[in-house]
Short mmCIF file of C-alpha atoms in Angstrom, two decimals:
data_model
loop_
_atom_site.label_atom_id
_atom_site.label_comp_id
_atom_site.label_asym_id
_atom_site.label_seq_id
_atom_site.Cartn_x
_atom_site.Cartn_y
_atom_site.Cartn_z
CA MET A 28 0.04 0.05 0.08
CA GLY A 29 2.11 2.86 -1.28
CA ASN A 30 0.91 5.69 -2.71
CA ALA A 31 -0.97 6.29 -5.98
CA GLY A 32 1.11 5.92 -9.39
CA LEU A 33 0.75 8.94 -11.89
CA LEU A 34 -0.70 6.76 -14.87
CA ARG A 35 -3.81 5.01 -12.48
CA ARG A 36 -4.35 8.73 -11.26
CA PHE A 37 -4.99 9.63 -14.72
CA ALA A 38 -6.64 6.90 -15.64
CA ALA A 39 -9.08 6.85 -12.13
CA ILE A 40 -9.25 10.98 -13.55
CA LEU A 41 -10.88 10.34 -16.92
CA TYR A 42 -12.76 7.33 -15.59
CA ASP A 43 -14.40 10.45 -13.32
CA ALA A 44 -14.08 12.57 -15.51
CA LEU A 45 -16.81 11.22 -17.94
CA LEU A 46 -19.44 10.45 -14.58
CA LEU A 47 -18.80 14.48 -14.19
CA LEU A 48 -19.72 15.25 -18.16
CA ALA A 49 -22.69 13.55 -17.90
CA LEU A 50 -23.42 15.73 -14.19
CA TRP A 51 -22.94 18.61 -16.04
CA PHE A 52 -24.86 17.72 -19.52
CA LEU A 53 -27.75 17.25 -16.60
CA ALA A 54 -27.09 20.85 -14.78
CA THR A 55 -26.76 22.55 -18.38
CA VAL A 56 -30.36 21.36 -19.33
CA PRO A 57 -33.05 24.30 -17.03
CA PHE A 58 -30.10 26.39 -18.41
CA ILE A 59 -30.33 25.98 -22.22
CA ALA A 60 -34.19 24.98 -20.75
CA ILE A 61 -34.35 29.12 -19.70
CA GLU A 62 -32.92 30.38 -22.47
CA GLY A 63 -35.93 28.71 -24.55
CA GLY A 64 -33.34 25.74 -26.19
CA GLU A 65 -30.24 28.57 -27.02
CA SER A 66 -27.18 27.76 -25.49
CA ILE A 67 -25.46 30.12 -23.00
CA GLU A 68 -22.45 32.37 -24.50
CA PRO A 69 -20.16 33.42 -23.02
CA GLY A 70 -20.08 37.05 -21.81
CA SER A 71 -23.81 36.95 -21.56
CA GLY A 72 -24.04 38.52 -18.37
CA PRO A 73 -25.48 36.96 -14.82
CA MET A 74 -26.60 33.84 -16.73
CA HIS A 75 -23.37 32.74 -18.26
CA ILE A 76 -21.55 33.76 -14.18
CA LEU A 77 -24.18 32.11 -12.81
CA TYR A 78 -23.63 29.16 -15.19
CA GLN A 79 -20.21 28.76 -14.95
CA LEU A 80 -20.27 28.54 -10.86
CA THR A 81 -23.20 25.93 -10.99
CA LEU A 82 -20.89 23.30 -13.49
CA LEU A 83 -17.96 24.41 -10.39
CA GLY A 84 -20.23 23.76 -7.64
CA VAL A 85 -21.24 20.36 -9.23
CA ALA A 86 -17.63 19.56 -9.86
CA TYR A 87 -16.91 20.14 -5.93
CA GLY A 88 -20.14 18.35 -4.68
CA PHE A 89 -18.61 15.44 -6.97
CA TYR A 90 -15.64 15.25 -5.51
CA VAL A 91 -15.71 16.62 -2.06
CA GLY A 92 -18.60 14.42 -1.28
CA PHE A 93 -16.97 10.84 -2.13
CA TRP A 94 -13.83 12.09 -0.61
CA CYS A 95 -15.41 13.00 2.44
CA ASN A 96 -17.51 10.32 2.89
CA ARG A 97 -16.15 7.40 1.25
CA GLY A 98 -12.51 8.53 0.72
CA ARG A 99 -12.62 7.32 -3.38
CA THR A 100 -14.84 8.58 -6.05
CA LEU A 101 -15.94 5.66 -8.47
CA GLY A 102 -13.09 6.57 -10.62
CA MET A 103 -10.50 5.91 -7.97
CA GLN A 104 -12.73 3.23 -6.59
CA SER A 105 -12.63 1.18 -10.34
CA TRP A 106 -7.91 1.62 -10.12
CA GLY A 107 -8.14 0.67 -6.20
CA LEU A 108 -6.89 4.15 -4.91
CA GLN A 109 -8.41 6.01 -2.06
CA LEU A 110 -7.58 9.36 -0.75
CA GLN A 111 -6.62 9.06 3.65
CA THR A 112 -4.89 11.43 5.96
CA ALA A 113 -1.09 10.65 6.59
CA ASP A 114 -3.19 9.00 9.92
CA GLY A 115 -5.22 6.53 7.43
CA SER A 116 -8.30 8.28 7.71
CA LEU A 117 -11.11 10.17 5.11
CA PRO A 118 -10.03 14.11 5.37
CA SER A 119 -12.32 16.59 6.26
CA VAL A 120 -14.41 18.56 3.99
CA GLY A 121 -11.59 21.35 4.63
CA ALA A 122 -8.82 19.04 3.32
CA ALA A 123 -11.18 17.76 0.97
CA THR A 124 -12.32 21.56 -0.01
CA ILE A 125 -8.37 22.56 -0.36
CA ARG A 126 -7.65 19.54 -2.18
CA PHE A 127 -10.09 20.67 -5.03
CA PHE A 128 -8.87 24.09 -5.66
CA ALA A 129 -5.38 23.38 -5.45
CA ALA A 130 -5.90 20.14 -8.00
CA ILE A 131 -7.65 22.84 -10.12
CA LEU A 132 -4.06 24.77 -9.92
CA SER A 133 -2.26 22.08 -9.94
CA TRP A 134 -3.72 21.84 -13.54
CA LEU A 135 -3.26 25.09 -14.98
CA PRO A 136 1.12 24.55 -15.45
CA LEU A 137 0.54 22.35 -17.92
CA GLY A 138 -0.76 19.72 -15.09
CA LEU A 139 2.79 20.48 -13.20
CA GLY A 140 1.53 19.87 -10.32
CA PHE A 141 0.60 16.15 -10.79
CA LEU A 142 3.63 15.62 -12.73
CA TRP A 143 5.38 17.07 -9.54
CA GLN A 144 4.95 14.14 -8.52
CA LEU A 145 8.00 12.34 -10.47
CA TRP A 146 10.77 14.18 -8.25
CA ASP A 147 8.68 14.28 -4.77
CA ALA A 148 10.64 11.88 -2.55
CA GLU A 149 7.44 11.29 -1.52
CA HIS A 150 5.12 10.95 -4.65
CA LEU A 151 3.29 13.16 -3.85
CA THR A 152 1.71 16.16 -5.81
CA TRP A 153 0.62 19.45 -5.14
CA HIS A 154 -2.87 19.20 -3.61
CA ASP A 155 -1.12 15.71 -1.68
CA ARG A 156 0.87 18.21 0.00
CA LEU A 157 -1.72 21.74 -0.18
CA SER A 158 -4.49 19.35 1.66
CA LYS A 159 -2.29 17.08 3.82
CA THR A 160 -3.68 14.19 2.07
CA ARG A 161 -2.45 11.14 0.12
CA LEU A 162 -3.78 8.63 -2.58
CA VAL A 163 -2.85 4.86 -1.79
CA TYR A 164 -2.46 2.63 -4.04
CA TYR A 165 -4.76 -0.43 -2.31
CA PRO A 166 -4.07 -3.78 -4.72
CA ARG A 167 -7.25 -5.99 -5.41
CA LYS A 168 -6.62 -9.33 -3.59
CA LYS A 169 -6.47 -12.38 -5.65
CA SER A 170 -10.12 -14.52 -5.04
CA SER A 171 -8.68 -17.44 -4.79
CA GLU A 172 -10.99 -20.58 -6.37
#
């Protein structure tokens, strides 16, 4: 049970991105209905800002909700990953919130916050360090037949 590798993290991110995309589609439906079937155009004023905040809120609820209640998203579960604090417990809402926004910052400089894991002595990303959490890989036990 060591810290999760970079490729395993990216595989879980891809899986979760597909789930989050479906949730964003559902969150978009009311906005399209309000606009009479038209898309929400950038710069369209308060409606565009509300739409962007809604998408951010859906992503926040998805990640922070899963991390605090189960320690893993569905993508993380599929790849044997668990989010935990240094003492092995589930993260608090505060730690998960810091992790959520720090992960966004980790993507901004071309993913450098994630790639940092390759040089870090403990193989931690920026958002691992900032939130005082870590992503641990738990290999599946082979079932004996």
